[in-house]
Coordinates of C-alpha atoms in Angstrom, one line a residue:
M78 CA 133.9 -89.9 30.4
T79 CA 131.4 -89.5 33.2
E80 CA 131.2 -91.7 36.2
Q81 CA 127.9 -93.2 35.0
E82 CA 129.4 -94.0 31.6
L83 CA 132.4 -95.6 33.3
A84 CA 130.2 -97.7 35.5
A85 CA 128.2 -98.8 32.6
L86 CA 131.3 -99.7 30.6
Q87 CA 132.6 -101.8 33.5
T88 CA 129.5 -104.0 33.4
L89 CA 129.7 -104.9 29.7
P90 CA 130.4 -108.5 28.9
K91 CA 133.8 -109.4 27.4
R92 CA 132.5 -110.0 24.0
I93 CA 131.0 -106.5 23.8
T94 CA 134.3 -105.0 25.1
D95 CA 136.2 -106.9 22.4
R96 CA 133.9 -105.5 19.8
I97 CA 134.5 -102.0 21.0
L98 CA 138.3 -102.6 20.9
Q99 CA 138.1 -104.0 17.4
F100 CA 136.1 -101.0 16.2
C101 CA 138.7 -98.7 17.7
Y102 CA 141.6 -100.7 16.3
Y103 CA 140.6 -102.5 13.1
P104 CA 143.3 -105.1 12.5
E105 CA 143.9 -104.4 8.7
P106 CA 144.3 -100.7 7.8
C107 CA 144.6 -101.6 4.1
G108 CA 143.9 -99.6 1.0
S109 CA 143.2 -96.1 2.2
V110 CA 144.9 -93.1 3.8
T111 CA 144.4 -93.8 7.4
K112 CA 145.8 -92.2 10.5
S113 CA 146.9 -95.3 12.5
Y114 CA 148.7 -93.3 15.2
V115 CA 145.6 -91.3 15.9
D116 CA 143.7 -94.5 16.2
Y117 CA 146.3 -95.8 18.6
Q118 CA 146.0 -92.7 20.7
E119 CA 142.2 -93.0 20.9
L120 CA 142.6 -96.6 22.0
C121 CA 145.0 -95.5 24.7
E122 CA 142.3 -93.1 25.9
Y123 CA 139.7 -95.9 26.1
A124 CA 142.2 -98.1 27.9
R125 CA 142.7 -95.6 30.7
A126 CA 139.0 -96.0 31.7
Y127 CA 139.6 -98.9 34.0
R128 CA 142.1 -101.7 34.5
G129 CA 140.1 -104.5 32.9
L130 CA 139.8 -102.6 29.6
R131 CA 143.5 -101.7 29.6
R132 CA 144.3 -105.4 30.1
A133 CA 142.1 -106.3 27.2
A134 CA 143.5 -103.5 25.0
L135 CA 147.2 -104.3 25.5
P136 CA 147.3 -107.0 22.8
Y137 CA 145.7 -104.6 20.3
M138 CA 148.1 -101.8 21.2
R139 CA 151.2 -104.0 20.6
Q140 CA 150.1 -106.0 17.6
R141 CA 150.5 -103.1 15.2
L142 CA 153.8 -101.2 15.0
I143 CA 153.3 -97.7 13.7
F144 CA 155.6 -95.2 12.1
E145 CA 153.7 -92.1 10.9
R146 CA 155.1 -88.8 9.8
Y147 CA 153.2 -85.6 10.6
N148 CA 153.7 -81.9 10.1
M149 CA 153.0 -80.9 13.7
T150 CA 152.1 -77.3 12.8
T151 CA 149.1 -78.5 10.8
Q152 CA 148.4 -81.4 13.0
R153 CA 148.0 -79.2 16.1
L154 CA 145.8 -76.9 14.0
Q155 CA 143.6 -79.7 12.8
R156 CA 142.9 -80.8 16.4
G157 CA 141.5 -77.3 17.3
P158 CA 137.9 -76.3 16.9
G159 CA 136.5 -74.4 13.9
L160 CA 139.4 -75.0 11.5
M161 CA 139.1 -72.9 8.4
Y162 CA 140.4 -73.8 4.9
D163 CA 142.5 -70.6 4.7
E164 CA 144.1 -71.3 8.1
L165 CA 145.2 -74.7 7.1
R166 CA 146.4 -73.4 3.7
A167 CA 148.5 -70.7 5.4
A168 CA 149.9 -73.2 7.9
Q169 CA 151.0 -75.6 5.1
K170 CA 153.0 -72.7 3.6
Q171 CA 155.1 -72.3 6.7
P172 CA 158.3 -74.3 7.3
P173 CA 157.2 -77.8 8.3
Q174 CA 157.9 -79.2 11.8
V175 CA 158.2 -82.8 10.7
Q176 CA 158.0 -85.5 13.3
W177 CA 157.8 -89.3 13.1
L178 CA 155.3 -90.6 15.7
S179 CA 155.6 -94.3 16.8
N180 CA 154.4 -96.7 19.4
M181 CA 157.8 -98.4 19.5
H182 CA 158.1 -97.6 23.2
M183 CA 155.4 -100.2 23.9
L184 CA 157.9 -102.9 23.0
S185 CA 160.4 -103.6 25.8
E186 CA 160.4 -107.4 26.5
P187 CA 161.4 -110.0 23.9
R188 CA 157.9 -111.4 23.9
D189 CA 156.6 -108.0 23.0
F190 CA 158.4 -108.2 19.6
D191 CA 156.9 -111.6 19.0
G192 CA 153.4 -110.2 19.5
V193 CA 153.8 -107.7 16.6
C194 CA 151.8 -108.8 13.6
E195 CA 151.6 -105.6 11.5
V196 CA 153.9 -102.8 10.6
V197 CA 152.5 -99.5 9.3
I198 CA 154.7 -96.8 7.6
S199 CA 152.8 -93.8 6.3
T200 CA 153.1 -90.0 5.8
Q201 CA 150.4 -87.5 6.6
D202 CA 152.1 -84.4 5.2
R203 CA 154.4 -84.5 2.1
Y204 CA 155.4 -87.3 -0.2
P205 CA 158.4 -88.8 1.6
H206 CA 161.9 -89.2 0.2
A207 CA 162.8 -92.9 0.4
D208 CA 166.2 -92.1 2.1
D209 CA 164.4 -90.3 4.9
V210 CA 162.1 -93.2 5.5
L211 CA 165.1 -95.6 5.6
D212 CA 167.1 -93.4 8.0
M213 CA 164.1 -93.2 10.3
L214 CA 163.7 -97.0 10.4
R215 CA 167.4 -97.5 11.1
Q216 CA 167.3 -94.9 13.9
F217 CA 164.6 -97.1 15.6
E218 CA 167.0 -100.0 15.1
L219 CA 164.3 -102.2 13.5
D220 CA 166.9 -104.4 11.9
Q221 CA 168.4 -105.2 15.3
H222 CA 165.3 -107.1 16.4
P223 CA 163.6 -110.3 15.2
W224 CA 160.1 -110.0 13.8
P225 CA 159.0 -113.6 13.4
N226 CA 155.2 -112.9 13.3
V227 CA 155.0 -109.8 11.2
T228 CA 152.9 -111.0 8.3
T229 CA 151.3 -107.6 7.3
L230 CA 153.1 -104.6 5.9
S231 CA 151.1 -101.4 5.2
V232 CA 152.9 -98.6 3.4
C233 CA 151.2 -95.3 2.5
F234 CA 153.2 -92.7 0.6
T235 CA 151.1 -89.7 -0.3
S236 CA 150.8 -86.0 0.1
Q237 CA 148.1 -84.4 2.2
L238 CA 149.0 -80.8 1.1
L239 CA 146.3 -78.5 -0.2
V240 CA 149.0 -76.5 -1.9
A241 CA 151.9 -77.5 -4.2
E242 CA 155.0 -79.0 -2.5
A243 CA 157.6 -76.4 -1.5
P244 CA 160.6 -76.0 -3.8
E245 CA 163.0 -77.4 -1.2
D246 CA 160.9 -80.6 -1.3
S247 CA 161.1 -81.0 -5.0
E248 CA 164.3 -83.0 -5.1
W249 CA 164.1 -86.0 -7.5
I250 CA 163.9 -89.4 -5.8
P251 CA 166.0 -91.9 -7.7
D252 CA 165.1 -95.5 -8.2
E253 CA 168.1 -96.6 -6.1
S254 CA 166.5 -95.0 -3.0
F255 CA 163.3 -97.0 -3.4
A256 CA 165.3 -100.2 -4.1
A257 CA 167.4 -99.7 -0.9
L258 CA 164.2 -99.2 1.1
A259 CA 162.6 -102.3 -0.4
A260 CA 165.7 -104.4 0.4
F261 CA 165.7 -103.2 4.0
L262 CA 162.0 -104.0 4.4
Q263 CA 162.5 -107.4 2.9
D264 CA 165.4 -108.3 5.1
T265 CA 163.8 -107.0 8.3
F266 CA 160.4 -108.5 7.8
P267 CA 161.0 -111.7 5.8
N268 CA 157.6 -113.3 6.6
V269 CA 155.3 -110.7 5.1
E270 CA 152.4 -112.3 3.3
N271 CA 149.9 -109.4 3.3
L272 CA 150.9 -106.2 1.5
C273 CA 148.8 -103.0 1.8
A274 CA 150.3 -100.2 -0.2
Y275 CA 148.9 -96.8 -1.1
D276 CA 151.1 -94.7 -3.4
R277 CA 149.9 -91.4 -4.7
R278 CA 152.7 -90.4 -7.1
S279 CA 154.2 -86.9 -6.6
Q280 CA 156.1 -84.8 -9.0
R281 CA 159.3 -86.0 -7.4
T282 CA 159.0 -89.6 -8.6
G283 CA 158.1 -89.6 -12.3
A284 CA 155.8 -92.0 -14.0
R285 CA 156.5 -95.1 -11.8
N286 CA 155.3 -96.7 -8.6
A287 CA 157.5 -96.3 -5.5
L288 CA 156.9 -99.9 -4.4
T289 CA 157.7 -101.6 -7.7
S290 CA 161.0 -103.0 -6.3
Y291 CA 159.4 -104.4 -3.2
I292 CA 156.5 -106.0 -5.0
A293 CA 158.6 -107.6 -7.7
S294 CA 161.1 -109.1 -5.2
N295 CA 158.4 -110.4 -2.8
L296 CA 155.7 -111.5 -5.3
D297 CA 156.5 -115.2 -4.6
K298 CA 155.6 -114.8 -0.9
L299 CA 152.5 -112.5 -1.0
T300 CA 149.1 -114.2 -0.6
R301 CA 147.2 -110.9 -0.1
M302 CA 147.7 -107.7 -2.0
H303 CA 145.7 -104.5 -1.4
L304 CA 147.2 -101.8 -3.7
G305 CA 146.1 -98.3 -4.4
F306 CA 148.2 -96.3 -6.9
E307 CA 148.3 -93.5 -9.4
C308 CA 150.9 -95.2 -11.5
M309 CA 150.8 -98.9 -12.2
P310 CA 153.5 -101.0 -10.4
V311 CA 155.6 -103.2 -12.6
F312 CA 155.0 -106.8 -11.4
G313 CA 157.6 -108.3 -13.7
V314 CA 155.6 -111.4 -14.6
K315 CA 153.0 -112.3 -17.3
T316 CA 150.8 -114.1 -14.8
L317 CA 150.4 -113.4 -11.1
P318 CA 151.3 -116.2 -8.8
S319 CA 148.6 -118.8 -8.1
H320 CA 149.0 -118.5 -4.3
I321 CA 147.4 -115.1 -4.2
T322 CA 144.0 -115.4 -2.5
H323 CA 143.0 -111.8 -1.9
L324 CA 143.6 -109.2 -4.6
H325 CA 142.6 -105.6 -4.4
L326 CA 143.9 -103.3 -7.2
N327 CA 142.6 -99.7 -7.1
S328 CA 143.7 -97.3 -9.8
E329 CA 143.7 -93.7 -8.7
N330 CA 144.4 -92.3 -12.2
P331 CA 141.2 -91.2 -14.0
H332 CA 142.9 -91.2 -17.4
T333 CA 144.1 -94.8 -17.6
Y334 CA 142.5 -98.2 -17.1
L335 CA 143.8 -101.0 -14.9
D336 CA 146.2 -103.2 -16.9
V337 CA 147.7 -106.1 -14.9
P338 CA 149.2 -109.5 -15.6
R339 CA 146.8 -112.4 -16.0
I340 CA 145.2 -113.4 -12.7
V341 CA 144.9 -117.1 -11.7
A342 CA 141.2 -117.5 -11.0
P343 CA 140.8 -120.9 -9.1
T344 CA 142.7 -119.8 -5.9
L345 CA 141.0 -116.4 -5.5
V346 CA 138.8 -115.9 -2.4
E347 CA 138.3 -112.1 -2.8
L348 CA 138.7 -110.0 -5.9
H349 CA 138.6 -106.2 -6.1
L350 CA 139.5 -104.4 -9.4
R351 CA 138.9 -100.8 -10.0
D352 CA 138.8 -99.2 -13.5
I353 CA 138.9 -102.4 -15.4
P354 CA 137.7 -102.4 -19.0
L355 CA 134.5 -104.4 -19.6
S356 CA 135.4 -105.8 -23.0
Y357 CA 137.2 -109.2 -22.8
L358 CA 137.0 -109.0 -19.0
W359 CA 137.2 -112.8 -18.4
D360 CA 140.2 -113.1 -20.8
R361 CA 142.3 -111.5 -18.1
F362 CA 142.0 -114.6 -16.0
S363 CA 143.6 -118.0 -16.3
G364 CA 143.5 -121.5 -14.8
L365 CA 146.1 -123.1 -12.6
P366 CA 149.6 -123.4 -14.0
G367 CA 150.1 -126.6 -16.0
T368 CA 146.4 -127.1 -16.7
P369 CA 145.2 -127.1 -20.4
L370 CA 143.6 -124.0 -21.8
A371 CA 139.8 -124.0 -21.5
R372 CA 136.9 -121.8 -22.5
T373 CA 135.6 -121.8 -18.9
V374 CA 137.4 -119.8 -16.2
E375 CA 136.8 -121.6 -12.9
F376 CA 136.6 -119.2 -9.9
T377 CA 136.5 -122.2 -7.6
R378 CA 136.9 -120.4 -4.2
L379 CA 135.8 -116.9 -5.0
E380 CA 133.3 -115.6 -2.5
R381 CA 133.4 -111.8 -2.9
M382 CA 133.9 -109.8 -6.1
Y383 CA 134.1 -106.1 -6.6
L384 CA 134.4 -104.7 -10.1
S385 CA 134.6 -101.0 -11.1
F386 CA 134.6 -100.3 -14.8
F387 CA 136.7 -97.8 -16.8
M388 CA 135.1 -95.5 -19.3
P389 CA 137.1 -92.7 -21.0
S390 CA 135.8 -89.2 -21.3
R391 CA 136.0 -86.7 -24.2
R392 CA 135.1 -83.1 -24.8
V393 CA 132.2 -82.4 -27.2
P394 CA 130.1 -79.3 -28.0
A395 CA 127.0 -79.1 -25.7
G396 CA 124.0 -80.9 -27.2
K397 CA 126.1 -83.0 -29.5
A398 CA 126.6 -86.0 -27.3
D399 CA 125.4 -89.4 -28.7
D400 CA 123.4 -90.1 -25.5
P401 CA 121.8 -87.0 -23.8
S402 CA 121.7 -88.8 -20.5
W403 CA 125.5 -88.9 -20.3
E404 CA 125.6 -85.2 -21.2
Q405 CA 123.3 -84.5 -18.3
L406 CA 125.5 -86.4 -16.0
H407 CA 128.2 -83.8 -16.7
G408 CA 126.1 -80.7 -16.3
V409 CA 124.1 -79.9 -19.4
D410 CA 120.3 -79.4 -19.4
D411 CA 118.2 -81.3 -21.9
G412 CA 115.7 -78.5 -22.4
Y413 CA 112.7 -79.9 -20.5
A414 CA 111.2 -77.7 -17.8
D415 CA 107.7 -79.0 -16.9
D416 CA 106.6 -77.3 -13.7
G417 CA 104.3 -80.2 -13.0
E418 CA 107.1 -82.6 -12.9
V419 CA 110.1 -80.6 -11.7
Y420 CA 110.6 -79.8 -8.0
D421 CA 109.9 -76.4 -6.6
G422 CA 113.0 -74.4 -6.7
I423 CA 114.7 -76.3 -9.4
S424 CA 115.2 -74.1 -12.5
P425 CA 116.5 -75.4 -15.8
R426 CA 120.3 -75.2 -16.0
S427 CA 121.8 -73.0 -18.6
R428 CA 123.7 -74.6 -21.5
I429 CA 127.4 -74.4 -21.7
K430 CA 129.6 -74.4 -24.8
S431 CA 131.3 -77.8 -24.2
V432 CA 131.0 -80.7 -21.9
S433 CA 132.9 -83.8 -20.8
V434 CA 131.0 -86.9 -21.8
T435 CA 131.7 -90.6 -21.3
E436 CA 132.6 -92.7 -24.3
R437 CA 130.0 -95.4 -25.0
S438 CA 131.8 -97.3 -27.7
P439 CA 131.6 -101.1 -27.8
K440 CA 135.2 -101.3 -26.7
Y441 CA 134.1 -100.2 -23.2
C442 CA 130.4 -101.0 -23.0
V443 CA 130.0 -104.5 -24.5
L444 CA 131.1 -107.7 -22.7
R445 CA 132.7 -110.1 -25.2
T446 CA 131.6 -113.6 -24.5
D447 CA 133.0 -115.3 -27.6
T448 CA 136.2 -116.4 -25.9
K449 CA 136.1 -117.3 -22.2
R450 CA 133.1 -117.6 -19.8
P451 CA 133.4 -117.7 -16.0
R452 CA 131.9 -120.1 -13.4
F453 CA 131.4 -119.1 -9.8
P454 CA 130.3 -122.0 -7.6
R455 CA 130.9 -120.1 -4.2
L456 CA 130.2 -116.5 -5.1
R457 CA 128.1 -114.8 -2.3
T458 CA 128.9 -111.0 -2.6
L459 CA 128.9 -109.0 -5.8
E460 CA 129.5 -105.3 -6.3
L461 CA 129.4 -103.6 -9.7
M462 CA 130.3 -100.0 -9.9
R463 CA 129.7 -97.7 -13.0
Y464 CA 128.6 -100.7 -15.1
P465 CA 128.6 -99.5 -18.7
G466 CA 126.7 -102.3 -20.5
R467 CA 123.4 -104.2 -20.0
L468 CA 123.3 -105.9 -16.6
C469 CA 121.0 -108.6 -17.8
E470 CA 123.8 -109.8 -20.2
F471 CA 126.4 -109.7 -17.4
F472 CA 124.2 -111.7 -15.0
K473 CA 123.9 -114.6 -17.5
D474 CA 127.3 -115.7 -16.2
I475 CA 126.5 -115.1 -12.5
P476 CA 124.7 -117.7 -10.3
V477 CA 122.3 -115.1 -9.1
E478 CA 120.3 -117.6 -7.0
Q479 CA 123.2 -118.0 -4.6
L480 CA 124.1 -114.3 -4.0
H481 CA 123.6 -113.0 -0.5
S482 CA 124.6 -109.4 -1.2
L483 CA 124.4 -107.3 -4.4
T484 CA 125.5 -103.7 -5.0
V485 CA 125.1 -102.1 -8.4
T486 CA 125.9 -98.6 -9.5
A487 CA 124.9 -97.8 -13.1
D488 CA 122.8 -95.6 -15.4
L489 CA 119.3 -96.4 -16.5
V490 CA 120.5 -98.0 -19.8
A491 CA 122.3 -100.7 -17.8
F492 CA 119.1 -101.4 -15.7
K493 CA 116.8 -101.8 -18.6
G494 CA 115.6 -105.4 -19.0
L495 CA 116.9 -106.4 -15.6
R496 CA 114.7 -108.9 -13.6
L497 CA 115.4 -109.7 -10.0
N498 CA 113.1 -112.7 -9.7
G499 CA 115.9 -115.2 -9.7
F500 CA 117.8 -113.7 -6.7
T501 CA 116.2 -116.1 -4.3
S502 CA 119.0 -116.0 -1.6
L503 CA 119.5 -112.3 -1.6
R504 CA 119.7 -110.7 1.9
S505 CA 121.1 -107.3 1.1
S506 CA 120.8 -105.2 -2.0
K507 CA 121.9 -101.7 -3.0
F508 CA 121.1 -100.0 -6.3
N509 CA 122.4 -96.6 -7.2
L510 CA 121.0 -95.1 -10.4
Y511 CA 123.4 -92.3 -11.3
G512 CA 122.8 -89.6 -13.9
E513 CA 119.6 -87.6 -14.3
I514 CA 116.5 -89.1 -15.9
T515 CA 115.1 -87.3 -18.9
R516 CA 111.4 -86.7 -19.1
R517 CA 110.9 -89.4 -21.7
E518 CA 112.7 -91.9 -19.4
I519 CA 110.3 -91.4 -16.5
P520 CA 108.4 -94.6 -17.3
H521 CA 111.6 -96.6 -17.3
G522 CA 112.6 -95.1 -14.0
R523 CA 109.3 -96.0 -12.4
R524 CA 109.6 -99.6 -13.7
Y525 CA 113.1 -99.8 -12.3
L526 CA 111.7 -98.6 -8.9
A527 CA 108.9 -101.2 -9.0
R528 CA 111.3 -104.1 -9.8
V529 CA 113.6 -103.3 -6.9
L530 CA 110.7 -103.3 -4.5
A531 CA 109.3 -106.4 -6.0
Q532 CA 112.2 -108.5 -4.6
G533 CA 111.1 -111.5 -2.5
S534 CA 110.5 -111.7 1.2
N535 CA 114.0 -113.1 1.8
V536 CA 115.6 -109.6 1.4
R537 CA 116.4 -107.9 4.7
K538 CA 118.0 -104.7 3.6
I539 CA 117.5 -102.4 0.6
E540 CA 119.3 -99.2 -0.3
L541 CA 117.9 -97.4 -3.3
E542 CA 119.2 -94.1 -4.8
M543 CA 118.2 -92.3 -8.0
S544 CA 117.9 -88.8 -9.5
E545 CA 115.8 -86.2 -7.8
R546 CA 114.8 -84.3 -10.8
Y547 CA 111.3 -85.8 -11.5
R548 CA 108.7 -87.0 -9.1
M549 CA 108.5 -90.8 -8.9
Y550 CA 105.7 -93.0 -7.6
L551 CA 105.9 -96.1 -5.6
P552 CA 104.2 -99.2 -7.0
P553 CA 100.8 -100.4 -5.6
A554 CA 101.1 -102.1 -2.3
D555 CA 100.3 -105.5 -3.7
K556 CA 103.3 -105.2 -6.0
I557 CA 105.7 -104.6 -3.1
R558 CA 106.9 -108.1 -2.3
C559 CA 109.9 -107.5 0.0
T560 CA 107.7 -107.9 3.0
G561 CA 110.5 -109.4 5.2
L562 CA 112.5 -106.1 4.9
R563 CA 114.2 -105.0 8.1
A564 CA 116.0 -101.9 6.9
L565 CA 115.2 -99.5 4.0
N566 CA 117.4 -96.6 2.9
L567 CA 115.3 -94.7 0.3
S568 CA 116.8 -91.8 -1.6
V569 CA 114.1 -91.4 -4.2
P570 CA 111.9 -88.4 -5.1
V571 CA 108.6 -89.9 -3.9
S572 CA 106.1 -88.0 -1.7
Y573 CA 105.8 -88.3 2.0
L574 CA 102.2 -89.4 1.3
D575 CA 103.6 -92.5 -0.5
L576 CA 105.3 -93.6 2.7
V577 CA 102.1 -94.4 4.5
P578 CA 101.1 -97.4 2.3
L579 CA 104.7 -98.4 2.1
L580 CA 105.0 -98.7 5.9
Q581 CA 101.7 -100.5 6.1
R582 CA 103.0 -103.1 3.6
L583 CA 106.4 -103.6 5.2
V584 CA 105.2 -105.2 8.5
C585 CA 108.8 -106.2 9.7
L586 CA 110.6 -102.9 8.9
E587 CA 112.7 -101.6 11.8
Y588 CA 114.8 -98.9 10.2
L589 CA 113.8 -96.3 7.6
S590 CA 115.9 -93.6 6.2
V591 CA 114.5 -91.2 3.5
M592 CA 116.3 -88.6 1.4
R593 CA 115.1 -86.5 -1.5
V594 CA 111.5 -87.2 -0.6
V595 CA 109.0 -84.5 -1.7
H596 CA 107.5 -82.7 1.3
V597 CA 103.8 -81.9 1.6
K598 CA 103.0 -78.3 2.2
P599 CA 101.8 -77.8 5.8
P600 CA 98.4 -76.1 6.4
M601 CA 98.6 -72.6 8.0
Q602 CA 96.9 -73.7 11.3
T603 CA 99.8 -76.1 12.0
R604 CA 102.1 -73.3 12.8
S605 CA 101.0 -73.3 16.5
V606 CA 101.0 -76.2 19.0
E607 CA 97.3 -76.2 19.4
G608 CA 96.7 -76.0 15.7
M609 CA 99.1 -78.9 15.0
A610 CA 97.3 -81.1 17.7
Q611 CA 93.9 -80.3 16.3
H612 CA 95.1 -81.1 12.8
L613 CA 96.6 -84.5 13.8
L614 CA 93.5 -85.5 15.8
A615 CA 91.2 -84.5 12.9
T616 CA 93.1 -86.5 10.3
G617 CA 93.2 -89.6 12.5
M618 CA 96.2 -91.3 14.1
K619 CA 95.6 -94.9 13.2
P620 CA 98.9 -96.8 13.4
I621 CA 100.6 -97.4 10.1
S622 CA 103.6 -99.4 11.6
T623 CA 104.1 -101.3 14.8
S624 CA 107.6 -102.6 13.9
L625 CA 109.5 -99.4 13.0
I626 CA 112.1 -98.5 15.7
K627 CA 114.4 -96.0 14.1
F628 CA 113.5 -93.3 11.5
S629 CA 115.9 -90.8 9.8
P630 CA 113.7 -88.3 7.9
N631 CA 114.6 -86.1 4.9
V632 CA 116.0 -82.7 5.8
L633 CA 118.7 -82.0 3.2
C634 CA 116.5 -81.4 0.1
R635 CA 115.6 -78.5 -2.0
D636 CA 112.2 -77.7 -0.5
A637 CA 113.2 -78.4 3.1
T638 CA 112.4 -75.7 5.7
D639 CA 111.9 -76.1 9.5
E640 CA 108.1 -75.9 8.9
T641 CA 107.9 -78.5 6.1
V642 CA 110.3 -80.9 7.8
F643 CA 108.5 -80.7 11.1
Y644 CA 105.0 -81.1 9.7
N645 CA 105.8 -84.0 7.4
T646 CA 107.9 -85.8 10.1
I647 CA 105.4 -85.3 13.0
V648 CA 102.4 -86.4 10.8
L649 CA 104.2 -89.6 10.0
I650 CA 105.7 -90.5 13.4
S651 CA 102.5 -89.7 15.2
R652 CA 101.2 -92.9 13.6
I653 CA 104.2 -95.1 14.5
P654 CA 103.8 -96.1 18.2
S655 CA 106.8 -98.4 18.1
L656 CA 109.3 -95.6 17.2
R657 CA 112.2 -95.3 19.7
K658 CA 114.8 -93.2 17.9
L659 CA 114.5 -90.2 15.5
N660 CA 117.5 -88.9 13.7
T661 CA 117.2 -85.4 12.2
L662 CA 119.3 -82.3 11.6
S663 CA 116.5 -79.7 11.5
F664 CA 113.6 -79.2 13.9
Y665 CA 111.7 -76.9 16.1
S666 CA 112.8 -76.7 19.7
G667 CA 112.2 -79.5 22.1
Q668 CA 109.7 -77.3 23.9
F669 CA 107.4 -77.6 20.9
F670 CA 107.4 -81.4 21.4
R671 CA 106.8 -81.1 25.1
E672 CA 103.8 -78.9 24.6
L673 CA 102.4 -81.0 21.7
W674 CA 102.6 -84.4 23.2
P675 CA 100.1 -83.8 26.1
L676 CA 97.5 -82.4 23.7
L677 CA 97.7 -85.6 21.6
K678 CA 97.1 -87.8 24.6

């Protein structure tokens, strides 16, 4: 850190410093393979900058107690520059130098132990033996100290190896070992309410979840569960307890769907289910214990809901799938090759003998509404991933007028018939149209694009992504009604020429990111600085936006070269006088800019 950067850091107000510390040390490392000790080391580096920052960072450094196991051979290698895959693979075949890293040394006074709120136990090399983890915790004498304020336990058991586990590490881990570890954790940290567990089953554990014993014995205390697993844990109950308010269940097994006990709906505040079957979705929820059965499921407190849907795959001969769009999704060409529609450089893909396609049977694609129906009086955030049915049918049960954030990932079939007129409170929306569009589906794709951009002026952020195979066209300017937009992330195959009327229409837009946009071929005379300046002056430089501050242009596309990227970018930004920041990965040298700018003035 330079002296100027240090001086600037010292002048920041406390609220900004706190935000920096929170960013470096996010308080809940749930649900993913994180390197908490690395985050802790980075925080220590920041804290050394000056005394005031260290004083502010100390509570963060002591509130999370970390025990992470690393193979120091590969860890040192990963810290070096230019790491190659072969080097890492070779290092992982060497005898491991295993070491548990911890910040336990930060705790010396009795009040320090009272300040600990979270405990993290994770491995960053091989899947651990439960006895080894238990021995390590006992060596640190965790059971000799009181932990009255530890309410969050994060456990990550996984393997980071790129190669198979060594034979000496293939010893079978018995259930008794996991049960002993669960008993130790339960006795040492009796006040845990928030469990974050990530368990990627190895060949050493069989078809079961390592944390089953702990979950079953603590289910009556847990109010928040964030679980990621390859093998479903055994909860030991038919209905989950009603005091659970935050439930995240992520299945990591692509071959099975999520099957859990019934979930009590009225007490949920946040719900995240991955790989859940669509059919009879609402039958998986129940009311409060002791209340009579009803056809309406009341999600009384639910504010955020994330649902990812399971659809099985099967192998079929190429060209024999029921729906060609699903066959394309898995790498089979549909036979169309219209040079007027297809990008330059995209050649038709050759057919293969068989392909993995997704089942589209009613069992997985139709939402049954003949039994239970939901009600969401407080829902504000909704995310639907890989939705297999018709979205217009699903939204009949959703109070769309009260949603603030909407994210949908689905194929074109799901979007057909969807209208966004009723989403009057929406502030942020993200739509990802996965799978390639066939030639006959181009009109549907263009209507979909028009409907997204026809959202009302209340929307502040839109992210839009769709297939890049065929050229798409933006709707007429008077059909674009999201005029209050502040940020637009556009990953759609439209032309750079289409961006001009779009920017003229979006008078409040401050950030624009474009990907997959079709480049205009630059004239020959623009290869020189003088020729580019003459071309810009001849075509006119009337401003098209006075609000845009940041622009991230398209550089990672099939027709991108330095010449095309530069030409399309400079032609556009030369008409945006308000621009302050340009993010790009490909460009001429800065000298070209320095020579061009005076000529334009």
